[in-house]
GROMACS .gro file of C-alpha atoms in nm:
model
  404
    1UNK     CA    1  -6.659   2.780  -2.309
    2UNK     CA    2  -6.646   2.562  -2.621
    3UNK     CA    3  -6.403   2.292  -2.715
    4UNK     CA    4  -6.236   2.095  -3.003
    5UNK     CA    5  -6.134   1.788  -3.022
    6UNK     CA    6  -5.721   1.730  -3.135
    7UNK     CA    7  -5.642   1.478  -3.418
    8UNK     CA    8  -5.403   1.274  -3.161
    9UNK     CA    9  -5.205   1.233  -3.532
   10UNK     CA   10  -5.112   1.612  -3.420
   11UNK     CA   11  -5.365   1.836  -3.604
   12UNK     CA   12  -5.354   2.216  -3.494
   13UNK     CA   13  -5.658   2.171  -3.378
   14UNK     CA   14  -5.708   2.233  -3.004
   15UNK     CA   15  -5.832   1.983  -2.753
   16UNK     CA   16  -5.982   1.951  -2.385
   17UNK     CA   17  -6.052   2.220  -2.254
   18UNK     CA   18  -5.888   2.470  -2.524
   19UNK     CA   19  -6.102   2.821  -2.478
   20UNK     CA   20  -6.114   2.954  -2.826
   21UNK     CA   21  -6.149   3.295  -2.745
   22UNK     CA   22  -5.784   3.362  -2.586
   23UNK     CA   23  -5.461   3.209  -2.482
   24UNK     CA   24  -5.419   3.015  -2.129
   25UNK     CA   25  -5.159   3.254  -2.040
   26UNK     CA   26  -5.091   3.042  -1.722
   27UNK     CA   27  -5.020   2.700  -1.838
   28UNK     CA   28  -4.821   2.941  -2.143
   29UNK     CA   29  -4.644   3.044  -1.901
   30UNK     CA   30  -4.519   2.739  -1.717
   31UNK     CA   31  -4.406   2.604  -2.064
   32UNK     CA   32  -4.251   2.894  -2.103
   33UNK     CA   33  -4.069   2.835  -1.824
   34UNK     CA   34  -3.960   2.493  -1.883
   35UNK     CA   35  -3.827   2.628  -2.195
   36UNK     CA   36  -3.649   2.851  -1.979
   37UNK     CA   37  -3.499   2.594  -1.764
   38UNK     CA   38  -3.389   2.404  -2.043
   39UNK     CA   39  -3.215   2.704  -2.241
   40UNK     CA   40  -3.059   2.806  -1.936
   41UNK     CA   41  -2.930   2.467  -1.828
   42UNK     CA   42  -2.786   2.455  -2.161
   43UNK     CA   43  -2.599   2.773  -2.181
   44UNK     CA   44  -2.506   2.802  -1.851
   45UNK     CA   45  -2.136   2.714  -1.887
   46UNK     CA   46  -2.087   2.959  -2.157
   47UNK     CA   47  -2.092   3.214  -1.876
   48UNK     CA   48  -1.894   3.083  -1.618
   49UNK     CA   49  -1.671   2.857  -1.845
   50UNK     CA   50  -1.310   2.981  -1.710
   51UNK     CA   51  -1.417   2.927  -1.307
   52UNK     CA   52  -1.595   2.558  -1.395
   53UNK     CA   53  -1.229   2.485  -1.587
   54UNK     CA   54  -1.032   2.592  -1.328
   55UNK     CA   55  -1.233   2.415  -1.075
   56UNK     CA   56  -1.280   2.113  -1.202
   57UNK     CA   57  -0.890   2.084  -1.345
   58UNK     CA   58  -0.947   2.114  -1.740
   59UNK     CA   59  -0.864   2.359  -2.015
   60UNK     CA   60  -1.136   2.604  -2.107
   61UNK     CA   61  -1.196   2.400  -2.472
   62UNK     CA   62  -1.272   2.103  -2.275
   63UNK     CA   63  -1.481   2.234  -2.044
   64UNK     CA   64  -1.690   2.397  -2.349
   65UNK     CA   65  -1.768   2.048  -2.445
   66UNK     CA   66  -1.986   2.026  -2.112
   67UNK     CA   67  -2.230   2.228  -2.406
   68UNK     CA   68  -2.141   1.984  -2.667
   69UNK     CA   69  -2.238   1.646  -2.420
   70UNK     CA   70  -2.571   1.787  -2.312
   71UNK     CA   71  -2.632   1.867  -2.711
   72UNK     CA   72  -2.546   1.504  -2.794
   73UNK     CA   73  -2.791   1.355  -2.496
   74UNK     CA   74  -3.094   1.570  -2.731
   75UNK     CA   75  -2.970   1.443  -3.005
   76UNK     CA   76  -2.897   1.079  -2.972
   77UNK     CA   77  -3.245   1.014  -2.795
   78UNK     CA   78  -3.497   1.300  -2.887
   79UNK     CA   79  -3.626   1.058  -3.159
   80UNK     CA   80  -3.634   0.778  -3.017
   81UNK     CA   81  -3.729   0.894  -2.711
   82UNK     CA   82  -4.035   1.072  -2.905
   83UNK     CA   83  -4.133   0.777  -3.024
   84UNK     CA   84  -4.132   0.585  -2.697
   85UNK     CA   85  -4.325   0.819  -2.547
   86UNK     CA   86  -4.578   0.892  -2.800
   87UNK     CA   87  -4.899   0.723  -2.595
   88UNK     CA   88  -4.809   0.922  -2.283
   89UNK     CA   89  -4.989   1.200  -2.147
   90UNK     CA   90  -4.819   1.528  -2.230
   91UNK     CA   91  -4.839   1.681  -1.845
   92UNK     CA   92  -4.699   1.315  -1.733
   93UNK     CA   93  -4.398   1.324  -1.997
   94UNK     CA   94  -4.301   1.718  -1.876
   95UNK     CA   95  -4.342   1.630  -1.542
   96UNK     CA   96  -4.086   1.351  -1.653
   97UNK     CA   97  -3.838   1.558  -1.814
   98UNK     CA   98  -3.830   1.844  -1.557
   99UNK     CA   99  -3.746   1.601  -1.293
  100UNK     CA  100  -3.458   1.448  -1.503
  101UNK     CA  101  -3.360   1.849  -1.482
  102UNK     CA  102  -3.335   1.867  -1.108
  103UNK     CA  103  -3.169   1.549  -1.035
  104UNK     CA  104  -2.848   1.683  -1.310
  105UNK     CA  105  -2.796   1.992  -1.184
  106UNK     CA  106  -2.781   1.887  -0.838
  107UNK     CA  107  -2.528   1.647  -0.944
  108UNK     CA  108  -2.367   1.878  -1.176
  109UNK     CA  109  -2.341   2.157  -0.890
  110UNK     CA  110  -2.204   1.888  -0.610
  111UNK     CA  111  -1.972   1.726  -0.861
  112UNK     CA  112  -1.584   1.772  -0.800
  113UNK     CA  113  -1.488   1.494  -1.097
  114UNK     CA  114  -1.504   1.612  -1.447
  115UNK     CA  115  -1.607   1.284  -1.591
  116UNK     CA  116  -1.947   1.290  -1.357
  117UNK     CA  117  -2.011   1.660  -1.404
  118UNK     CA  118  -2.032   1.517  -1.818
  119UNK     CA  119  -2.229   1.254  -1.709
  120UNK     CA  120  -2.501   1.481  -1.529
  121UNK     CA  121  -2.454   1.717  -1.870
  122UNK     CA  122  -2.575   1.403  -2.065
  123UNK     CA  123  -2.869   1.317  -1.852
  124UNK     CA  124  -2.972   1.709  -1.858
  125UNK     CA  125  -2.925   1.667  -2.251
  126UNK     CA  126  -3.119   1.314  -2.266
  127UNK     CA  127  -3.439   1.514  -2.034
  128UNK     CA  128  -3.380   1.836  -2.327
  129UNK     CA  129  -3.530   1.588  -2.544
  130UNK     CA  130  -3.796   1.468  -2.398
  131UNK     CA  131  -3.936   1.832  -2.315
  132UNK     CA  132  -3.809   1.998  -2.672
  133UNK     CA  133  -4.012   1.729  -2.851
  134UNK     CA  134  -4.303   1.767  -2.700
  135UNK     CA  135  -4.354   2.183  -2.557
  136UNK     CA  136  -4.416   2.369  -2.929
  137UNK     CA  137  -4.712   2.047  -3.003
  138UNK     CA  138  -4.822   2.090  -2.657
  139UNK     CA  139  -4.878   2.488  -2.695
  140UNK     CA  140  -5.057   2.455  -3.025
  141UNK     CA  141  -5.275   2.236  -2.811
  142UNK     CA  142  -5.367   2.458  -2.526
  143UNK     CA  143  -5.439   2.735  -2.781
  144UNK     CA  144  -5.705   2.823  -3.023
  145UNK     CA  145  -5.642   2.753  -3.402
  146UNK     CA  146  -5.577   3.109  -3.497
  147UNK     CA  147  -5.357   3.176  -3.224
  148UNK     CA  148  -5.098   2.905  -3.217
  149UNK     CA  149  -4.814   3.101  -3.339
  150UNK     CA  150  -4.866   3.333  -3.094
  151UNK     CA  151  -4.899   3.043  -2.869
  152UNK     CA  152  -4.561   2.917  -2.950
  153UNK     CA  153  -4.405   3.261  -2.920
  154UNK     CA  154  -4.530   3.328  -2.558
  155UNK     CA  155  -4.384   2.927  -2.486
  156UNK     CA  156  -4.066   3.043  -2.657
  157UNK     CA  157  -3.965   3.321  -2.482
  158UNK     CA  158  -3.823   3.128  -2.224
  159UNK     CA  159  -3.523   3.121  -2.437
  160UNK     CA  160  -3.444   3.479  -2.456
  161UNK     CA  161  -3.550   3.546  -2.117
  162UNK     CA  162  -3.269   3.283  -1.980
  163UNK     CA  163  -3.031   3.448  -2.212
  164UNK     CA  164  -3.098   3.812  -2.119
  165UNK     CA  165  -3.156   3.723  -1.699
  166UNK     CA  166  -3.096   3.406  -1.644
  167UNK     CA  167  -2.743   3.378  -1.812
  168UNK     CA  168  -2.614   3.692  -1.648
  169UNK     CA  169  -2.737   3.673  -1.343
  170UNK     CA  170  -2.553   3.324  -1.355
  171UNK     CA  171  -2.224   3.437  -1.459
  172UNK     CA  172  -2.307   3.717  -1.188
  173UNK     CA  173  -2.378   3.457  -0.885
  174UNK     CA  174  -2.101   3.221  -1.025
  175UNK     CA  175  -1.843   3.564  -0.997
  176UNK     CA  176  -1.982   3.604  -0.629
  177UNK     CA  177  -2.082   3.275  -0.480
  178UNK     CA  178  -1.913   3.023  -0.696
  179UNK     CA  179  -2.059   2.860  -1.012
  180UNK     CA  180  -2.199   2.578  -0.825
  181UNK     CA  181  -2.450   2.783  -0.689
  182UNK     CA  182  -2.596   2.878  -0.972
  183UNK     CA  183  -2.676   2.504  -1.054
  184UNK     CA  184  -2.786   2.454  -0.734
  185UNK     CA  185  -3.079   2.730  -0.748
  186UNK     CA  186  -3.131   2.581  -1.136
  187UNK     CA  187  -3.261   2.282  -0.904
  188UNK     CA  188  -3.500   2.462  -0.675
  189UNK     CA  189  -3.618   2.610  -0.991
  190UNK     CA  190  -3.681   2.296  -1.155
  191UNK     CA  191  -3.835   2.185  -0.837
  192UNK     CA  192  -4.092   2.443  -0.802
  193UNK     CA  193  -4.185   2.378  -1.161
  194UNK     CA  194  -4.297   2.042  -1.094
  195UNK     CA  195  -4.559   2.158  -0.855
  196UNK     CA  196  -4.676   2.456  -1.108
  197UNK     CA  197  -4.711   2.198  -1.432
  198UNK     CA  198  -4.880   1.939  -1.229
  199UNK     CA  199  -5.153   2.213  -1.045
  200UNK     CA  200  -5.184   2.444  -1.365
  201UNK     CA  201  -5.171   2.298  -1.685
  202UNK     CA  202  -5.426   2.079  -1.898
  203UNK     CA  203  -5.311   1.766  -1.957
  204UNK     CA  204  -5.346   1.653  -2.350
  205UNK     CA  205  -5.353   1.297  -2.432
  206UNK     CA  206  -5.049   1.132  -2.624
  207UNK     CA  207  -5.105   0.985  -2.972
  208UNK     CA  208  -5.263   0.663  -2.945
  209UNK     CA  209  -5.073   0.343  -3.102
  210UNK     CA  210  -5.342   0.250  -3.367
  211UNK     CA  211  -5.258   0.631  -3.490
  212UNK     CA  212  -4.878   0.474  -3.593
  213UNK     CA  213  -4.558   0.606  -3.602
  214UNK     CA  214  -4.428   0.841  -3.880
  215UNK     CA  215  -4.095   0.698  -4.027
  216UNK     CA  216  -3.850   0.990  -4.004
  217UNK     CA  217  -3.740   0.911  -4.352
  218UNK     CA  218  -4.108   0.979  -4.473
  219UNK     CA  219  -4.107   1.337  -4.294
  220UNK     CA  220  -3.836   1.439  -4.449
  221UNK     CA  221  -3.998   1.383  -4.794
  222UNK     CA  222  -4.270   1.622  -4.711
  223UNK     CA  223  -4.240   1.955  -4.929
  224UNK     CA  224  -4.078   2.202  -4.705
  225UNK     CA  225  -3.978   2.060  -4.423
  226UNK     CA  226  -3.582   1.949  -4.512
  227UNK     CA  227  -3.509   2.306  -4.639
  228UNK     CA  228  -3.666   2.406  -4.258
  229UNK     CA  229  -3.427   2.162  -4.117
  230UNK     CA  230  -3.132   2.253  -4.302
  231UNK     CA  231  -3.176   2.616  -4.210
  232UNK     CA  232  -3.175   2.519  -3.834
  233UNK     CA  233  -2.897   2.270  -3.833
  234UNK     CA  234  -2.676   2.566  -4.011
  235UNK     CA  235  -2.817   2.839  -3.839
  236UNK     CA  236  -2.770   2.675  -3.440
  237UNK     CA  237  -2.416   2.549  -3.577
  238UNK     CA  238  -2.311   2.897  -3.617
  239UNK     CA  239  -2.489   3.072  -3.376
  240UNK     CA  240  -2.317   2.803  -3.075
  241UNK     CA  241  -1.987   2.809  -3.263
  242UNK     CA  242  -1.961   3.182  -3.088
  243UNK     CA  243  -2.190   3.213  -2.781
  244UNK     CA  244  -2.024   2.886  -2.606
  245UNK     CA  245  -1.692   3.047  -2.646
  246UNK     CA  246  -1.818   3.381  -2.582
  247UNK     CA  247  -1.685   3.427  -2.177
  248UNK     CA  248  -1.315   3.336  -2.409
  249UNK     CA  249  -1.328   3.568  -2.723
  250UNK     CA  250  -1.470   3.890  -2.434
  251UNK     CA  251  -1.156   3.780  -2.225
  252UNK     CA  252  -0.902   3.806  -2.494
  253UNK     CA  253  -1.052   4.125  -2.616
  254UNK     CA  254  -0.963   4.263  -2.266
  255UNK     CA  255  -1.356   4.265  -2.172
  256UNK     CA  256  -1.393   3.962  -1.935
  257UNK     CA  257  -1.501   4.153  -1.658
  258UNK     CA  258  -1.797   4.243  -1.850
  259UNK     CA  259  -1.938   3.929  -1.936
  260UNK     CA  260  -2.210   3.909  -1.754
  261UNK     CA  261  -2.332   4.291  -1.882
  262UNK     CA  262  -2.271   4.137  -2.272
  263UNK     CA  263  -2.462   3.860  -2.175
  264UNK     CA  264  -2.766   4.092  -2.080
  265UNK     CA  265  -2.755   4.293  -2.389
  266UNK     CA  266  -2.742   4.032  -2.573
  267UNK     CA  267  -3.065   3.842  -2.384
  268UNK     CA  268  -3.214   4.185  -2.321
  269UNK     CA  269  -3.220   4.264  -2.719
  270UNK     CA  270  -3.315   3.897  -2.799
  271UNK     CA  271  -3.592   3.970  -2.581
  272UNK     CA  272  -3.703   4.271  -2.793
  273UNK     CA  273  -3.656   3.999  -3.138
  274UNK     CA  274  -3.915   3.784  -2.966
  275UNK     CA  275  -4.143   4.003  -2.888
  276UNK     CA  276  -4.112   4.161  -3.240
  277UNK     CA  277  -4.159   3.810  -3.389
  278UNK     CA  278  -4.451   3.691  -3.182
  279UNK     CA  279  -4.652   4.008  -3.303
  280UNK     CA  280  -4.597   3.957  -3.651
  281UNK     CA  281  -4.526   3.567  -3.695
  282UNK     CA  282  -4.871   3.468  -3.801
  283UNK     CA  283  -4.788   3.689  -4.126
  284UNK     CA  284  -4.489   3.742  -4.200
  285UNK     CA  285  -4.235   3.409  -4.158
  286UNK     CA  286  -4.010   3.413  -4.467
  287UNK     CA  287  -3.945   3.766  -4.396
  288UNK     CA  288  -3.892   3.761  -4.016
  289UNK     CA  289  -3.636   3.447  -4.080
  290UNK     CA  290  -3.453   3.627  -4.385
  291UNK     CA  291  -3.414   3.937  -4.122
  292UNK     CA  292  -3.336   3.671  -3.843
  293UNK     CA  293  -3.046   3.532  -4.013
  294UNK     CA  294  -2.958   3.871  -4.186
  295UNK     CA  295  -2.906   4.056  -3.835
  296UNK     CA  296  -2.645   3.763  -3.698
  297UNK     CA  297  -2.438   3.777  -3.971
  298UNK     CA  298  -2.404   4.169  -3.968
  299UNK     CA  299  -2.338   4.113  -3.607
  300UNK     CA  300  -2.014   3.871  -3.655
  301UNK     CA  301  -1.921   4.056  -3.932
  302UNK     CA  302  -1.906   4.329  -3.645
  303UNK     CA  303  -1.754   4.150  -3.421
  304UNK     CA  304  -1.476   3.992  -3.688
  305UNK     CA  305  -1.337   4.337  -3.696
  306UNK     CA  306  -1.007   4.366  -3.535
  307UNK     CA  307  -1.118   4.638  -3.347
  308UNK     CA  308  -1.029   4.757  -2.980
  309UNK     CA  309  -1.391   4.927  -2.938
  310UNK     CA  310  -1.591   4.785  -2.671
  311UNK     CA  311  -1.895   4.985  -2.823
  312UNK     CA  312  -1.872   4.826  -3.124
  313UNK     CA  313  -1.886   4.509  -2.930
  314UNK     CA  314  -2.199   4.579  -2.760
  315UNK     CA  315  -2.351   4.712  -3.059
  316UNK     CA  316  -2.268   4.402  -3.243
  317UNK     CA  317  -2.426   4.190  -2.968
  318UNK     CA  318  -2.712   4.389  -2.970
  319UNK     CA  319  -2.793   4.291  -3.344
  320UNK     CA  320  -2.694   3.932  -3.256
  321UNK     CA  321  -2.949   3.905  -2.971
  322UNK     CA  322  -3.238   4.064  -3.153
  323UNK     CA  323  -3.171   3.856  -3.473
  324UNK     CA  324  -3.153   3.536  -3.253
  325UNK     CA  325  -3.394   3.592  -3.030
  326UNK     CA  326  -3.709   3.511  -3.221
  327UNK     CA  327  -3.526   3.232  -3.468
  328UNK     CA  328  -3.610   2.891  -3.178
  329UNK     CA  329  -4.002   3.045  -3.285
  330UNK     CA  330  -3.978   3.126  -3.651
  331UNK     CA  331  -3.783   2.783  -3.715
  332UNK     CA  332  -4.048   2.575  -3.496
  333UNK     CA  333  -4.340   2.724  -3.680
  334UNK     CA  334  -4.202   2.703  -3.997
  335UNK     CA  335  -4.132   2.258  -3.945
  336UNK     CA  336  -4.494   2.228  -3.764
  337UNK     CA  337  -4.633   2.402  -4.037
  338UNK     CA  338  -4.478   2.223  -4.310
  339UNK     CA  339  -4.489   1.909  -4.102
  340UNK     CA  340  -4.910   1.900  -4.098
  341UNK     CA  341  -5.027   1.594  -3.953
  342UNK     CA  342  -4.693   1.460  -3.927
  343UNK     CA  343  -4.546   1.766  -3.693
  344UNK     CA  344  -4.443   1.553  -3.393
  345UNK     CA  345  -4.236   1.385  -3.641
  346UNK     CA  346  -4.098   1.685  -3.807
  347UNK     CA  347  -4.061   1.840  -3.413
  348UNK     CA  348  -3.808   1.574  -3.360
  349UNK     CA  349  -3.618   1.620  -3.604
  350UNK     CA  350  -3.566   1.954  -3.536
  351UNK     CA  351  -3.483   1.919  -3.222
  352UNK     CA  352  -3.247   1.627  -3.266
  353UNK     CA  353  -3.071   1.858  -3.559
  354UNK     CA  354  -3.056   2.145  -3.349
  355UNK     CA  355  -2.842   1.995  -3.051
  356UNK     CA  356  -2.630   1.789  -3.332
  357UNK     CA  357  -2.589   2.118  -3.455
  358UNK     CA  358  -2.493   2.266  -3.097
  359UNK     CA  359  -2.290   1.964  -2.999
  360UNK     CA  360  -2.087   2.039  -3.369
  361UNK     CA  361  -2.069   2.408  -3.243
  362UNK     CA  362  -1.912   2.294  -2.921
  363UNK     CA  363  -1.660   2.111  -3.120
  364UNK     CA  364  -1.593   2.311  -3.361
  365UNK     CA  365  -1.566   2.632  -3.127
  366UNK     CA  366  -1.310   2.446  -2.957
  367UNK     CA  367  -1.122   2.356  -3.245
  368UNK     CA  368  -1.088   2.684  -3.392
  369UNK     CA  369  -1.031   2.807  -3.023
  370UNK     CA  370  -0.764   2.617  -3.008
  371UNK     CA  371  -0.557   2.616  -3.331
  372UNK     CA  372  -0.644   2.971  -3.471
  373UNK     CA  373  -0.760   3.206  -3.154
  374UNK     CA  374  -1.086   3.356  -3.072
  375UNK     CA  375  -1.073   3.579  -3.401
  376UNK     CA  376  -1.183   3.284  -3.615
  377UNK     CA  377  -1.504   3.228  -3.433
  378UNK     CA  378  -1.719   3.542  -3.612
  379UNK     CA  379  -1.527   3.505  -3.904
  380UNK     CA  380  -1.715   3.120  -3.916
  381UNK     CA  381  -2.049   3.251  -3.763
  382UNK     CA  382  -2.090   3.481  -4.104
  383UNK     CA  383  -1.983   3.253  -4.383
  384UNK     CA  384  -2.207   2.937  -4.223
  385UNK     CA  385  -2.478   3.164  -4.266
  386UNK     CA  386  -2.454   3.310  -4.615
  387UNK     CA  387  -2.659   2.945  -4.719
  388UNK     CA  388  -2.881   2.989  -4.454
  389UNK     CA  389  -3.012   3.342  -4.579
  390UNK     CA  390  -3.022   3.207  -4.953
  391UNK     CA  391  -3.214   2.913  -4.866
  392UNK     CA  392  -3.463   3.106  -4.661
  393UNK     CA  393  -3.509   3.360  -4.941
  394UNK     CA  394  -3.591   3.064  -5.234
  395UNK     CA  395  -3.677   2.754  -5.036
  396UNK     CA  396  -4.059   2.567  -4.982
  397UNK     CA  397  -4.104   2.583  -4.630
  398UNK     CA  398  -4.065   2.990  -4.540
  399UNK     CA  399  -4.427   3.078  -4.683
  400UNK     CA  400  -4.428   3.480  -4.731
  401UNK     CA  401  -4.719   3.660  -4.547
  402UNK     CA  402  -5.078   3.572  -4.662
  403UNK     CA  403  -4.943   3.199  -4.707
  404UNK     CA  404  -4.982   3.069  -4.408
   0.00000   0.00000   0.00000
């Protein structure tokens, strides 16, 4: 087995341990998992939104923002929280983060006071991250050179796997035993994911202090990456403005009771994006994104039609699921890429626009929720992203296949 040694600036180049002729599909997999506890920890409510209101005493738009709190947590301390944490060991710091995950959803699940359950949102938010800043460098780094997209991919299918099973099966257990329970089993997950990280995945070593810190100011001056960052703040803002409110808009179309079977569509055909993308990402970037942003906004425009057709519905979910599915991949590649040696930097960035962006989707879900009904949310999805398919199509930053 050879080995490379990793510019701890973040170079793509592998280190300890990396086998350059395949993929450690176990420690893959246990990031991937991670991922998945995070994704699902964040969308959770969106699927059991109307029993966690009713519980807990508050309209449905205010128990939405339990989304938009856990988005601000990322956001207010992935940076700086990056930065602290730059010399520690990357198995150490995910160890760290999926522990923060545990202790707020068992407070989240045993909480009876809506102020606390926000509280144990936040935390959940402020451990997002910690893990978000550090999983897509830490795949690159397990992987071989020409493999690290695909390294990435495998990482990020924990998203579209807690959308397509974990979400529904949620809104399933929170139907039958009560939405508390599904938090509850989020922290035996989280639990048993310590033990996995700590027994089977190679620990990297943290950039050192003489390697310095990259002002955030200075990353965004590097060609490519703001037009990378624009796309996802844009792109998460519309796609949140929907999903968070998507138990609501189902229940006014008459379709609540099949929530849960929307929800798998969706995660099952975001599952098929994914997969799609992971084959092809190393090639084809710009045109994967283009079709990525392309397929959600023919799927709101779908679902803006005042239309009592519960097939259209599905099929419209469908389209959103497998355009979204494979964008958390395509938009991480595209900022590490452009990033270089500064892609920690540009990784935090991303991730701290991405849950402002989530946190404003919260909001502004609710808002338009509240003062113009549930037929306003697609109608906002597609015009947010006619900029995000122009800029993808012109801007530095989505190289076309062969560029990469």
């Amino acid at each position: 087995m050879s080995t490379h040694t990793t510019d701890p600036t973040g170079s793509s180049e592998p280190a300890e341990g990396v086998e350059t002729r395949g993929l450690p599909l176990a420690a893959l997999l246990a990031l991937a998992t991670a991922v998945f506890v995070t994704s699902l920890t964040e969308t959770l409510p969106a699927g059991v939104l109307p029993a966690m209101s009713a519980d807990l005493g508050v309209g449905e738009s205010a128990m939405g923002q339990s989304v938009t709190v856990y988005a601000i947590g990322t956001a207010l301390t992935a940076i700086p929280l990056s930065a602290a944490t730059a010399g520690w060991r990357r198995k150490r710091l995910l160890l760290t983060a999926m522990a923060g995950f545990a202790a707020a959803n068992t407070v989240t699940a045993v909480s009876t006071d809506y102020s606390l359950t926000m509280v144990a949102r936040f935390v959940a938010g402020v451990a997002a991250g910690l893990a978000w800043a550090l999983l897509a460098g830490y795949a690159r780094r397990l992987a071989p050179v020409h493999l690290q997209g695909r390294a990435i991919a495998i990482v990020m299918t924990g998203i579209p796997v807690a959308l397509s099973l974990g979400v529904p099966a949620g809104t399933f257990l929170g139907e039958v035993l009560g939405w508390r329970v599904t938090f509850a089993l989020m922290t035996v997950l989280a639990v048993a994911l310590l033990g996995w990280i700590a027994a089977g995945v190679a620990d990297q070593p943290g950039r050192p202090q003489r390697a310095g810190r990259v002002p955030m100011l200075r990353v965004l001056t590097i060609p490519g990456v703001t037009p990378v960052l624009f796309v996802t703040l844009v792109f998460v803002l519309a796609h949140t403005i929907l999903y968070t409110y998507i138990a609501t808009f189902l229940d006014r179309l008459g379709m609540g009771g099949s929530t849960d079977l929307v929800l798998l569509v969706f995660g099952v055909s975001s599952l098929a994006g994914i997969w799609f993308v992971g084959a092809r990402i190393d090639r084809r970037l710009r045109a994967l994104t283009f079709a990525s942003a392309l397929l959600v906004a023919v799927a709101a425009a779908l679902l803006a039609v005042p239309a009592d057709s519960p097939a259209l519905v599905y099929a419209a979910v469908a389209l959103w699921g497998l355009g979204w599915g494979g964008a958390p991949t395509l938009l991480q590649t595209a900022v590490t890429d452009a990033g270089g040696d500064s892609a920690d930097a540009a990784q935090a960035a991303l991730v701290t626009l991405r849950n402002a962006a989530m946190a404003g989707g919260g909001v502004a879900g609710g808002v338009l929720l509240d003062r113009l009904g549930t037929g306003s949310l697609p109608l906002s999805v597609l015009l947010l992203l006619i900029p995000v398919v122009i800029v993808v199509a012109r801007a530095q930053g989505f190289p076309a296949g062969g560029e990469r």
